[in-house]
Short mmCIF file of C-alpha atoms in Angstrom, two decimals:
data_model
loop_
_atom_site.label_atom_id
_atom_site.label_comp_id
_atom_site.label_asym_id
_atom_site.label_seq_id
_atom_site.Cartn_x
_atom_site.Cartn_y
_atom_site.Cartn_z
CA MET V 1 -29.77 -28.99 1.05
CA ARG V 2 -29.14 -32.32 -0.68
CA GLU V 3 -27.75 -32.66 -4.18
CA ASN V 4 -31.04 -33.55 -5.82
CA GLU V 5 -33.07 -30.78 -4.21
CA LYS V 6 -34.03 -27.66 -6.09
CA PRO V 7 -32.57 -24.27 -5.08
CA THR V 8 -34.47 -22.45 -2.36
CA LEU V 9 -35.47 -18.92 -3.41
CA LEU V 10 -36.44 -16.47 -0.71
CA THR V 11 -39.06 -13.83 -1.30
CA ARG V 12 -38.26 -10.16 -0.69
CA ARG V 13 -40.50 -10.24 2.43
CA GLN V 14 -38.61 -13.25 3.77
CA ILE V 15 -35.30 -11.55 3.11
CA LEU V 16 -36.35 -8.38 4.90
CA ALA V 17 -37.70 -10.42 7.79
CA SER V 18 -34.31 -12.11 8.16
CA GLY V 19 -32.70 -8.75 8.88
CA ILE V 20 -30.78 -8.16 5.65
CA ALA V 21 -30.46 -4.45 4.89
CA MET V 22 -28.89 -3.79 1.48
CA ALA V 23 -29.01 -0.79 -0.83
CA GLY V 24 -31.08 -1.02 -3.99
CA THR V 25 -32.71 -4.22 -5.20
CA ILE V 26 -32.52 -7.22 -2.88
CA PRO V 27 -31.12 -10.19 -4.81
CA PHE V 28 -32.77 -13.60 -4.85
CA LEU V 29 -30.65 -15.97 -2.82
CA PRO V 30 -30.20 -19.44 -4.30
CA ILE V 31 -28.67 -22.28 -2.37
CA ALA V 32 -27.37 -24.86 -4.80
CA ARG V 33 -24.93 -27.74 -4.97
CA ALA V 34 -23.54 -29.57 -7.95
CA ALA V 35 -26.48 -31.32 -9.56
CA ALA V 36 -26.59 -35.09 -9.45
CA ALA V 37 -25.58 -36.64 -12.75
CA PRO V 38 -28.44 -37.37 -15.10
CA GLU V 39 -28.22 -40.29 -17.45
CA PRO V 40 -26.13 -39.13 -20.41
CA GLY V 41 -28.45 -38.99 -23.39
CA THR V 42 -28.67 -37.63 -26.88
CA THR V 43 -30.73 -34.55 -26.13
CA LYS V 44 -29.23 -31.33 -27.44
CA LEU V 45 -28.98 -28.34 -25.18
CA ARG V 46 -30.10 -24.96 -26.46
CA LEU V 47 -27.94 -21.87 -25.93
CA ILE V 48 -29.42 -18.55 -26.99
CA ALA V 49 -27.27 -15.56 -27.90
CA GLY V 50 -29.47 -12.54 -27.32
CA THR V 51 -29.69 -9.15 -25.68
CA ARG V 52 -30.92 -7.87 -22.33
CA THR V 53 -31.10 -4.69 -20.29
CA LEU V 54 -28.79 -4.52 -17.30
CA ALA V 55 -29.03 -1.91 -14.55
CA VAL V 56 -25.61 -0.52 -13.61
CA ASN V 57 -25.38 2.18 -10.96
CA GLY V 58 -29.06 2.91 -11.44
CA LYS V 59 -28.78 3.37 -15.20
CA PRO V 60 -30.03 0.96 -17.88
CA ALA V 61 -27.58 -0.52 -20.37
CA ARG V 62 -28.30 -2.78 -23.33
CA VAL V 63 -25.89 -5.72 -23.33
CA PHE V 64 -25.59 -9.16 -24.86
CA SER V 65 -26.52 -12.44 -23.18
CA LEU V 66 -25.85 -16.16 -23.49
CA ILE V 67 -28.73 -18.02 -21.88
CA GLY V 68 -28.69 -21.79 -21.39
CA PRO V 69 -31.50 -24.34 -21.26
CA ASN V 70 -32.32 -23.59 -17.59
CA GLY V 71 -32.90 -19.91 -18.32
CA LYS V 72 -29.65 -18.89 -16.63
CA PRO V 73 -26.39 -17.64 -18.14
CA GLY V 74 -24.18 -20.30 -19.68
CA ILE V 75 -24.18 -24.07 -19.48
CA THR V 76 -23.51 -26.58 -16.69
CA LEU V 77 -22.84 -30.18 -17.68
CA ALA V 78 -23.14 -33.31 -15.54
CA PRO V 79 -20.32 -35.83 -15.25
CA GLY V 80 -19.90 -37.71 -18.53
CA GLU V 81 -22.32 -35.46 -20.42
CA ARG V 82 -21.25 -34.46 -23.92
CA PHE V 83 -21.23 -30.88 -25.07
CA ARG V 84 -24.12 -31.26 -27.54
CA VAL V 85 -25.37 -27.72 -28.04
CA ASP V 86 -27.41 -25.78 -30.55
CA LEU V 87 -26.28 -22.16 -30.47
CA VAL V 88 -29.15 -19.95 -31.61
CA ASN V 89 -28.25 -16.41 -32.65
CA GLU V 90 -31.21 -14.23 -31.70
CA THR V 91 -29.24 -10.98 -31.94
CA SER V 92 -29.42 -8.61 -34.90
CA THR V 93 -25.77 -9.13 -35.81
CA SER V 94 -23.46 -12.05 -36.53
CA THR V 95 -21.59 -13.73 -33.69
CA ILE V 96 -19.32 -16.66 -32.93
CA ILE V 97 -18.75 -18.16 -29.48
CA HIS V 98 -15.44 -19.56 -28.23
CA TRP V 99 -15.54 -22.33 -25.61
CA HIS V 100 -12.59 -20.96 -23.68
CA GLY V 101 -10.22 -23.66 -22.43
CA GLN V 102 -12.11 -26.55 -24.00
CA LEU V 103 -10.68 -28.80 -26.72
CA PRO V 104 -13.26 -29.40 -29.43
CA PRO V 105 -12.28 -30.07 -33.05
CA TRP V 106 -10.68 -26.86 -34.28
CA THR V 107 -13.63 -26.11 -36.57
CA GLN V 108 -15.88 -25.99 -33.47
CA ASP V 109 -13.50 -23.84 -31.38
CA GLY V 110 -15.39 -20.61 -32.06
CA PHE V 111 -12.84 -18.46 -33.87
CA PRO V 112 -13.76 -16.71 -37.15
CA TRP V 113 -11.35 -18.43 -39.49
CA PRO V 114 -12.26 -18.36 -43.19
CA GLN V 115 -13.26 -22.02 -42.79
CA THR V 116 -15.50 -21.23 -39.80
CA PRO V 117 -17.33 -17.96 -40.45
CA PRO V 118 -19.49 -16.24 -37.82
CA ILE V 119 -23.09 -17.28 -37.30
CA ALA V 120 -25.48 -14.91 -39.03
CA ALA V 121 -28.34 -13.27 -37.19
CA GLY V 122 -31.23 -15.72 -36.91
CA ASP V 123 -29.11 -18.80 -37.68
CA THR V 124 -28.33 -21.84 -35.53
CA HIS V 125 -25.04 -23.74 -35.32
CA SER V 126 -24.52 -27.13 -33.67
CA TYR V 127 -21.59 -28.36 -31.58
CA ASP V 128 -20.76 -31.86 -30.36
CA TYR V 129 -17.63 -32.87 -28.46
CA ALA V 130 -16.46 -34.50 -25.23
CA PRO V 131 -15.78 -31.68 -22.75
CA ILE V 132 -12.97 -31.32 -20.22
CA PRO V 133 -14.24 -31.26 -16.61
CA GLY V 134 -13.63 -28.05 -14.69
CA THR V 135 -14.33 -24.32 -14.57
CA PHE V 136 -14.45 -22.79 -18.03
CA TRP V 137 -16.32 -20.00 -19.76
CA MET V 138 -17.66 -18.93 -23.13
CA HIS V 139 -17.33 -15.63 -24.92
CA SER V 140 -17.76 -14.07 -28.31
CA HIS V 141 -14.79 -13.90 -30.66
CA GLN V 142 -16.66 -11.61 -33.03
CA GLY V 143 -15.39 -8.06 -33.03
CA MET V 144 -15.51 -6.64 -29.50
CA GLN V 145 -18.76 -8.26 -28.35
CA GLU V 146 -16.97 -9.73 -25.34
CA GLN V 147 -16.77 -6.24 -23.79
CA SER V 148 -20.54 -5.95 -24.23
CA LEU V 149 -21.02 -9.02 -22.02
CA MET V 150 -21.41 -11.72 -24.67
CA THR V 151 -19.97 -14.07 -22.03
CA ALA V 152 -21.17 -16.78 -19.66
CA PRO V 153 -19.87 -19.60 -17.41
CA LEU V 154 -19.23 -23.09 -18.78
CA ILE V 155 -19.05 -25.52 -15.85
CA VAL V 156 -18.34 -29.21 -16.49
CA HIS V 157 -18.79 -31.34 -13.39
CA SER V 158 -16.83 -34.45 -12.55
CA ALA V 159 -17.89 -37.38 -10.40
CA ASP V 160 -15.54 -36.08 -7.71
CA ASP V 161 -17.51 -32.81 -7.59
CA LEU V 162 -20.63 -34.70 -6.57
CA ARG V 163 -18.86 -36.78 -3.97
CA ALA V 164 -17.34 -33.66 -2.41
CA ASP V 165 -20.78 -32.46 -1.28
CA ARG V 166 -19.85 -28.77 -1.44
CA GLN V 167 -22.05 -25.82 -2.25
CA GLU V 168 -20.98 -24.44 -5.62
CA VAL V 169 -20.61 -20.69 -6.09
CA VAL V 170 -19.64 -19.19 -9.44
CA LEU V 171 -18.14 -15.69 -9.27
CA MET V 172 -17.82 -14.16 -12.73
CA LEU V 173 -16.11 -10.77 -13.05
CA HIS V 174 -16.60 -8.08 -15.70
CA ASP V 175 -15.48 -4.56 -16.42
CA PHE V 176 -18.22 -2.29 -17.73
CA SER V 177 -18.54 0.95 -19.66
CA PHE V 178 -21.66 2.71 -20.89
CA ARG V 179 -19.79 3.48 -24.09
CA ALA V 180 -19.44 1.07 -27.00
CA PRO V 181 -16.14 -0.83 -27.07
CA GLU V 182 -15.30 0.65 -30.48
CA GLU V 183 -15.50 4.11 -28.91
CA LEU V 184 -13.20 2.98 -26.11
CA LEU V 185 -10.67 1.68 -28.63
CA ALA V 186 -10.94 4.84 -30.70
CA GLY V 187 -10.23 6.89 -27.58
CA LEU V 188 -7.06 4.90 -26.99
CA THR V 189 -5.78 5.08 -30.54
CA LYS V 190 -6.73 8.69 -31.27
CA SER V 191 -5.38 10.04 -28.00
CA SER V 192 -2.09 8.18 -28.53
CA GLY V 193 -1.67 9.20 -32.16
CA GLY V 194 -1.64 5.57 -33.21
CA GLN V 195 -3.06 4.21 -36.42
CA SER V 196 -4.34 0.87 -35.11
CA ALA V 197 -7.92 2.17 -35.12
CA MET V 198 -7.70 2.07 -38.90
CA ARG V 199 -6.43 -1.52 -38.95
CA LYS V 200 -9.05 -3.92 -40.27
CA SER V 201 -9.29 -7.17 -38.33
CA SER V 202 -10.92 -10.36 -39.57
CA THR V 203 -12.38 -10.89 -36.11
CA GLY V 204 -15.35 -8.84 -37.30
CA ASN V 205 -17.20 -5.79 -36.07
CA ASN V 206 -19.78 -5.07 -33.41
CA ASN V 207 -21.98 -2.05 -33.98
CA MET V 208 -24.12 -2.51 -30.88
CA ASN V 209 -24.87 0.83 -29.21
CA MET V 210 -24.33 0.52 -25.48
CA GLY V 211 -25.54 4.03 -24.55
CA ALA V 212 -23.84 7.13 -23.23
CA GLY V 213 -21.18 7.47 -20.58
CA SER V 214 -17.60 8.46 -19.95
CA MET V 215 -14.25 6.95 -20.84
CA GLY V 216 -10.64 7.91 -20.57
CA ALA V 217 -7.39 6.19 -21.46
CA LYS V 218 -5.26 6.06 -18.37
CA ASN V 219 -1.65 5.22 -17.58
CA MET V 220 -1.06 4.36 -13.95
CA GLY V 221 2.56 4.33 -12.90
CA SER V 222 4.02 1.65 -10.66
CA GLY V 223 7.78 1.25 -10.46
CA MET V 224 9.44 1.92 -13.81
CA ALA V 225 6.49 3.47 -15.61
CA MET V 226 4.53 0.22 -15.64
CA ASP V 227 1.20 0.75 -17.39
CA LEU V 228 -2.03 -0.52 -15.84
CA ASN V 229 -5.69 -0.30 -16.87
CA ASP V 230 -6.01 0.90 -20.45
CA ILE V 231 -9.63 1.94 -19.82
CA ASP V 232 -11.31 4.01 -17.10
CA TYR V 233 -14.44 1.90 -16.61
CA ASP V 234 -17.77 3.06 -15.26
CA ALA V 235 -18.21 -0.04 -13.09
CA PHE V 236 -16.87 -3.45 -12.20
CA LEU V 237 -19.36 -6.29 -11.90
CA ALA V 238 -19.52 -9.56 -9.97
CA ASN V 239 -22.29 -11.77 -11.33
CA ASP V 240 -23.71 -8.67 -13.07
CA ARG V 241 -23.86 -6.58 -9.87
CA THR V 242 -21.76 -3.75 -8.48
CA PHE V 243 -20.46 -3.77 -4.93
CA ALA V 244 -23.01 -1.11 -4.00
CA ASP V 245 -25.60 -3.90 -4.30
CA PRO V 246 -23.74 -7.22 -4.25
CA GLU V 247 -25.19 -10.66 -4.69
CA VAL V 248 -25.69 -12.36 -1.34
CA ILE V 249 -25.36 -16.14 -1.50
CA ARG V 250 -26.82 -17.99 1.47
CA THR V 251 -24.89 -20.90 2.91
CA GLU V 252 -25.40 -23.45 5.64
CA PRO V 253 -23.86 -22.55 9.01
CA GLY V 254 -20.25 -23.71 8.83
CA GLY V 255 -20.84 -24.31 5.15
CA ARG V 256 -18.38 -25.93 2.73
CA VAL V 257 -18.06 -23.97 -0.51
CA ARG V 258 -16.35 -24.51 -3.82
CA LEU V 259 -15.79 -21.03 -5.27
CA ARG V 260 -15.37 -21.06 -9.05
CA LEU V 261 -13.69 -17.76 -9.99
CA ILE V 262 -13.83 -16.53 -13.60
CA ASN V 263 -12.21 -13.29 -14.74
CA ALA V 264 -14.33 -12.47 -17.78
CA ALA V 265 -13.20 -8.83 -17.85
CA SER V 266 -11.99 -7.51 -21.19
CA SER V 267 -9.18 -5.29 -19.91
CA THR V 268 -8.96 -5.62 -16.12
CA GLN V 269 -7.03 -7.81 -13.71
CA PHE V 270 -8.13 -8.40 -10.13
CA TRP V 271 -6.88 -9.43 -6.73
CA ILE V 272 -9.31 -11.81 -5.06
CA ASP V 273 -9.41 -10.99 -1.35
CA LEU V 274 -11.15 -13.58 0.81
CA GLY V 275 -11.26 -11.17 3.75
CA ALA V 276 -11.55 -13.10 6.99
CA LEU V 277 -11.48 -16.43 5.17
CA THR V 278 -8.66 -18.64 3.96
CA GLY V 279 -9.11 -20.69 0.82
CA THR V 280 -7.41 -23.64 -0.82
CA VAL V 281 -6.74 -23.38 -4.55
CA ILE V 282 -7.32 -26.79 -6.16
CA ALA V 283 -7.56 -25.94 -9.87
CA ALA V 284 -6.29 -23.34 -12.32
CA ASP V 285 -8.09 -22.78 -15.62
CA GLY V 286 -10.08 -25.95 -14.97
CA HIS V 287 -7.06 -28.23 -14.44
CA PRO V 288 -6.26 -29.68 -10.99
CA VAL V 289 -3.27 -28.34 -9.06
CA ARG V 290 -1.73 -29.44 -5.79
CA PRO V 291 -3.51 -27.58 -2.96
CA VAL V 292 -2.25 -24.07 -2.21
CA ARG V 293 -3.60 -22.06 0.73
CA GLY V 294 -4.12 -18.33 0.54
CA THR V 295 -6.25 -15.29 1.32
CA ARG V 296 -5.25 -12.97 -1.57
CA LEU V 297 -5.12 -14.45 -5.05
CA PRO V 298 -4.14 -12.72 -8.32
CA LEU V 299 -6.50 -13.38 -11.24
CA ALA V 300 -5.47 -12.24 -14.71
CA MET V 301 -7.88 -11.70 -17.57
CA ALA V 302 -9.50 -14.96 -18.77
CA GLN V 303 -8.03 -17.03 -15.92
CA ARG V 304 -10.05 -19.16 -13.53
CA LEU V 305 -9.37 -20.54 -10.07
CA ASP V 306 -11.27 -23.14 -8.04
CA VAL V 307 -11.02 -22.37 -4.32
CA LEU V 308 -12.32 -24.48 -1.44
CA ILE V 309 -13.57 -22.49 1.55
CA ASP V 310 -14.82 -23.82 4.88
CA LEU V 311 -16.87 -21.11 6.54
CA PRO V 312 -16.03 -20.75 10.25
CA GLY V 313 -19.48 -19.95 11.60
CA ASN V 314 -22.84 -18.27 11.10
CA GLY V 315 -21.66 -14.89 9.85
CA ALA V 316 -21.49 -13.01 6.58
CA TYR V 317 -18.23 -13.12 4.63
CA PRO V 318 -17.55 -10.78 1.70
CA ILE V 319 -15.41 -12.00 -1.20
CA PHE V 320 -13.69 -8.98 -2.73
CA ALA V 321 -12.30 -8.55 -6.23
CA GLN V 322 -10.11 -5.42 -6.30
CA VAL V 323 -8.83 -3.88 -9.52
CA GLU V 324 -5.04 -3.82 -9.79
CA GLY V 325 -3.64 -0.32 -9.30
CA LYS V 326 -6.97 0.99 -8.00
CA ARG V 327 -9.16 1.17 -4.90
CA ALA V 328 -12.18 0.10 -6.96
CA ARG V 329 -13.59 -3.32 -6.19
CA THR V 330 -16.58 -5.57 -6.62
CA GLY V 331 -17.57 -8.92 -5.17
CA ILE V 332 -20.20 -11.09 -3.51
CA VAL V 333 -21.14 -12.01 0.04
CA LEU V 334 -21.33 -15.53 1.46
CA ALA V 335 -23.73 -15.44 4.39
CA ALA V 336 -25.20 -18.11 6.61
CA SER V 337 -28.99 -18.33 6.63
CA GLY V 338 -30.36 -15.57 8.85
CA ALA V 339 -27.06 -13.75 9.23
CA PRO V 340 -27.38 -9.97 8.76
CA VAL V 341 -25.34 -8.41 5.95
CA SER V 342 -23.90 -4.97 6.58
CA ARG V 343 -23.46 -2.31 3.94
CA LEU V 344 -19.96 -2.61 2.49
CA ALA V 345 -17.54 0.10 1.37
CA VAL V 346 -17.45 0.22 -2.41
CA GLU V 347 -13.75 1.10 -2.44
CA ALA V 348 -10.80 -0.36 -0.58
CA LYS V 349 -8.64 1.84 1.64
CA GLU V 350 -5.57 1.53 -0.60
CA ASN V 351 -4.73 0.87 -4.23
CA ALA V 352 -4.10 -2.76 -5.08
CA PRO V 353 -0.65 -3.67 -6.40
CA PRO V 354 -0.18 -4.92 -9.96
CA VAL V 355 -1.29 -8.52 -10.50
CA ASP V 356 1.84 -10.69 -10.50
CA LEU V 357 3.18 -14.26 -10.65
CA SER V 358 3.25 -14.79 -6.88
CA LEU V 359 0.62 -17.53 -7.10
CA GLU V 360 1.82 -18.89 -10.46
CA GLY V 361 5.19 -19.80 -8.96
CA ARG V 362 3.49 -21.88 -6.25
CA LEU V 363 1.20 -23.90 -8.52
CA GLU V 364 2.03 -27.49 -9.46
CA ALA V 365 0.00 -29.60 -11.87
CA VAL V 366 -1.58 -32.77 -10.51
CA THR V 367 -1.17 -34.31 -13.98
CA PRO V 368 1.89 -32.70 -15.60
CA LEU V 369 3.18 -33.35 -19.08
CA ALA V 370 5.33 -36.45 -19.43
CA PRO V 371 9.06 -35.57 -19.36
CA ARG V 372 10.27 -35.07 -22.92
CA ALA V 373 12.68 -32.85 -24.82
CA PRO V 374 11.02 -30.29 -27.08
CA ASP V 375 10.88 -30.98 -30.82
CA VAL V 376 10.32 -27.34 -31.67
CA THR V 377 10.73 -24.11 -29.72
CA HIS V 378 9.13 -20.81 -30.71
CA ARG V 379 10.37 -17.55 -29.24
CA VAL V 380 7.65 -14.90 -29.25
CA ILE V 381 8.42 -11.25 -28.52
CA LEU V 382 5.54 -9.29 -26.95
CA ALA V 383 5.85 -5.60 -27.74
CA GLY V 384 3.86 -2.39 -27.84
CA ALA V 385 3.04 0.75 -25.92
CA MET V 386 0.20 3.03 -24.92
CA ALA V 387 1.50 5.69 -27.30
CA PRO V 388 1.15 4.94 -30.12
CA TYR V 389 -1.44 2.36 -29.13
CA ALA V 390 -0.27 -0.74 -31.01
CA TRP V 391 0.57 -4.23 -29.77
CA SER V 392 2.48 -6.93 -31.64
CA LEU V 393 3.82 -10.49 -31.52
CA ASN V 394 7.24 -10.87 -33.14
CA GLY V 395 6.81 -7.42 -34.67
CA GLU V 396 3.68 -8.49 -36.58
CA TYR V 397 0.08 -7.33 -36.30
CA TRP V 398 -2.94 -9.54 -36.94
CA PRO V 399 -4.04 -10.47 -39.56
CA ASN V 400 -0.68 -9.95 -41.30
CA VAL V 401 1.21 -12.58 -39.31
CA THR V 402 3.51 -15.55 -39.86
CA PRO V 403 1.90 -18.64 -38.27
CA LEU V 404 3.84 -20.61 -35.66
CA MET V 405 4.12 -23.95 -37.44
CA THR V 406 4.10 -27.29 -35.69
CA ALA V 407 3.56 -30.88 -36.74
CA ALA V 408 1.38 -33.56 -35.19
CA GLY V 409 3.10 -35.45 -32.41
CA GLN V 410 5.67 -32.79 -31.55
CA ARG V 411 6.42 -31.46 -28.08
CA VAL V 412 6.25 -27.69 -28.53
CA THR V 413 7.64 -25.01 -26.24
CA ILE V 414 6.88 -21.30 -26.55
CA GLU V 415 9.11 -18.80 -24.80
CA MET V 416 7.21 -15.53 -24.43
CA VAL V 417 9.44 -12.52 -23.80
CA ASN V 418 7.69 -9.28 -22.89
CA HIS V 419 9.46 -6.16 -24.17
CA SER V 420 6.64 -3.87 -23.08
CA MET V 421 5.71 -2.14 -19.82
CA MET V 422 2.32 -3.85 -19.62
CA ALA V 423 1.50 -7.38 -18.48
CA HIS V 424 -0.11 -9.61 -21.12
CA PRO V 425 -2.40 -12.57 -20.31
CA MET V 426 -1.53 -14.91 -23.18
CA HIS V 427 -4.15 -17.46 -24.18
CA LEU V 428 -3.69 -20.50 -26.42
CA HIS V 429 -6.75 -22.00 -28.07
CA GLY V 430 -6.86 -25.78 -28.29
CA PRO V 431 -4.51 -27.93 -26.21
CA ALA V 432 -3.78 -26.86 -22.65
CA PHE V 433 -0.14 -26.11 -21.87
CA GLN V 434 2.08 -26.49 -18.82
CA VAL V 435 3.96 -23.54 -17.40
CA ILE V 436 7.62 -24.70 -17.31
CA ALA V 437 9.58 -21.49 -16.61
CA LEU V 438 9.00 -18.07 -15.06
CA ASN V 439 11.56 -15.39 -15.86
CA GLY V 440 14.06 -18.08 -16.81
CA ALA V 441 13.60 -20.19 -13.66
CA ALA V 442 12.39 -23.70 -14.45
CA LEU V 443 9.41 -25.18 -12.63
CA ALA V 444 6.79 -27.91 -13.01
CA GLY V 445 3.91 -25.46 -12.98
CA ALA V 446 0.20 -25.55 -13.59
CA VAL V 447 -1.51 -26.93 -16.67
CA ARG V 448 -3.73 -24.14 -17.95
CA ASP V 449 -4.79 -22.14 -21.03
CA THR V 450 -3.95 -18.54 -20.03
CA VAL V 451 -0.79 -17.27 -18.35
CA LEU V 452 0.31 -13.76 -17.42
CA VAL V 453 3.60 -12.53 -18.88
CA PRO V 454 4.79 -9.64 -16.68
CA PRO V 455 6.35 -6.41 -17.96
CA MET V 456 9.93 -7.01 -19.13
CA GLY V 457 9.58 -10.63 -18.00
CA SER V 458 9.34 -14.03 -19.65
CA VAL V 459 7.21 -17.16 -19.35
CA THR V 460 7.83 -20.49 -21.10
CA ILE V 461 5.06 -23.00 -21.77
CA ALA V 462 4.99 -26.47 -23.30
CA PHE V 463 2.30 -28.62 -24.93
CA ASP V 464 1.93 -31.71 -27.07
CA ALA V 465 0.78 -31.00 -30.62
CA ASP V 466 -1.75 -33.81 -30.87
CA TYR V 467 -4.65 -31.81 -32.29
CA PRO V 468 -4.12 -30.70 -35.93
CA GLY V 469 -5.86 -27.53 -37.01
CA ARG V 470 -5.60 -23.78 -36.66
CA TRP V 471 -5.43 -22.51 -33.09
CA ALA V 472 -5.45 -18.82 -32.19
CA PHE V 473 -2.76 -17.54 -29.79
CA HIS V 474 -3.27 -14.05 -28.43
CA CYS V 475 -3.24 -11.58 -25.58
CA HIS V 476 -6.59 -11.73 -23.78
CA ASN V 477 -6.69 -8.01 -23.18
CA LEU V 478 -9.38 -7.35 -25.79
CA TYR V 479 -7.91 -4.00 -26.80
CA HIS V 480 -4.39 -5.38 -27.20
CA MET V 481 -5.71 -8.26 -29.30
CA THR V 482 -7.80 -5.96 -31.46
CA ALA V 483 -4.79 -3.67 -31.91
CA GLY V 484 -2.82 -6.58 -33.39
CA MET V 485 -1.58 -8.91 -30.62
CA LEU V 486 -2.80 -12.17 -32.14
CA THR V 487 -1.23 -14.96 -34.16
CA GLU V 488 -1.87 -18.68 -34.70
CA ILE V 489 -0.47 -22.17 -34.22
CA ARG V 490 -0.92 -24.00 -37.51
CA TYR V 491 -0.29 -27.57 -38.59
CA PRO V 492 0.94 -28.51 -42.10
CA GLY V 493 -1.79 -29.18 -44.61
CA ILE V 494 -4.29 -26.85 -42.91
CA ILE V 495 -5.12 -23.97 -45.23
#
């Protein structure tokens, strides 16, 4: 298929005739490459925040949605195209959407500051900024709507993407429960005797009823009582499907694929297992890195990886995403046209290890920060425990926090020291940072927006404070953030 051709959709009869035997509903099988760049214009794109019914393990669940102008989740922009979007809230509750990893003016970042309140039901809010090319995503920052799938991809193509002539495949991961996220949080706080369930957060509230199901708080030991997986989820999804009925994406024989991985899970970290394939990581969190080859890749909450894969033949190749500390997994299948797809085991044979920094230590930014001594260094202590269930930064709990102050033009470093037995994926809104030390060992690491700080470990990041405003800084485990693990970077004069 050429770049300017439309995706080819196979009918169910055509699929069955090709010899594919899968359980449940047979997915439609698009073949698509990066779209050729249209002429940049002034037309606004329309993004609708709404609701939909999703079938999970044969049961219906009411979840949120973010549908773009082509009727599909999220937004894809052509090279040079501005992010000019009207966000229409068609839900029955207020919402606000964060453009994760992008760098708009801080008042368009999608965080519910007093200056930027959530969008009321039925209202429309407009955004206009020059986007950063790469693999990004969008998600609600209102209450706990993110857990209820108020998320979607945000892909910004570059001219190089078009010249590469690779089939693009987005793999977006979620964790799913039939219970409302507030019930999940209440189960954690009540069972641990903590009081964080009573803490009021200015990030809002989501009263959406997601139906009935089961939940349990769970500590999974590994080594010195390391805690994994706060929540026992009902399912793990890849592009909205479980591994009992995975999406099958058809490729050309010997196809060349760019796999855009997005961990949109609220409280789950994954190992990406390419199975029989070997991939080349070329970007982390949307920012180019020097090529790194691998077959098993750790992916923390909110992180993204771009992986180039050259398929060796005409077969079917599953891409697994296995939950750390568990046998549970999800994923998709890359399959050449006409290749049969066998039924796949829903669980792996062994538990996956904890997600770690094994890949992080190998990544090098293509465009690192210019060498410069820091003007200000913040030391941030990450602390908390499963019992009582409370998580803090420098001993403070959002919203009662002391902002990390910086001034325009400064080189800022943040040393994050984890005093807890859980890993924390720390995300900085606004400017991307460079990873400059892991557990005290200096390196010229990746430029990214989310980095994992391991239990009892430390990670140091650096960035240039060139974008005055208020920028949230928090753990991207939704339950840790809601329980207090959030602060802000603030510039003087911003109230």
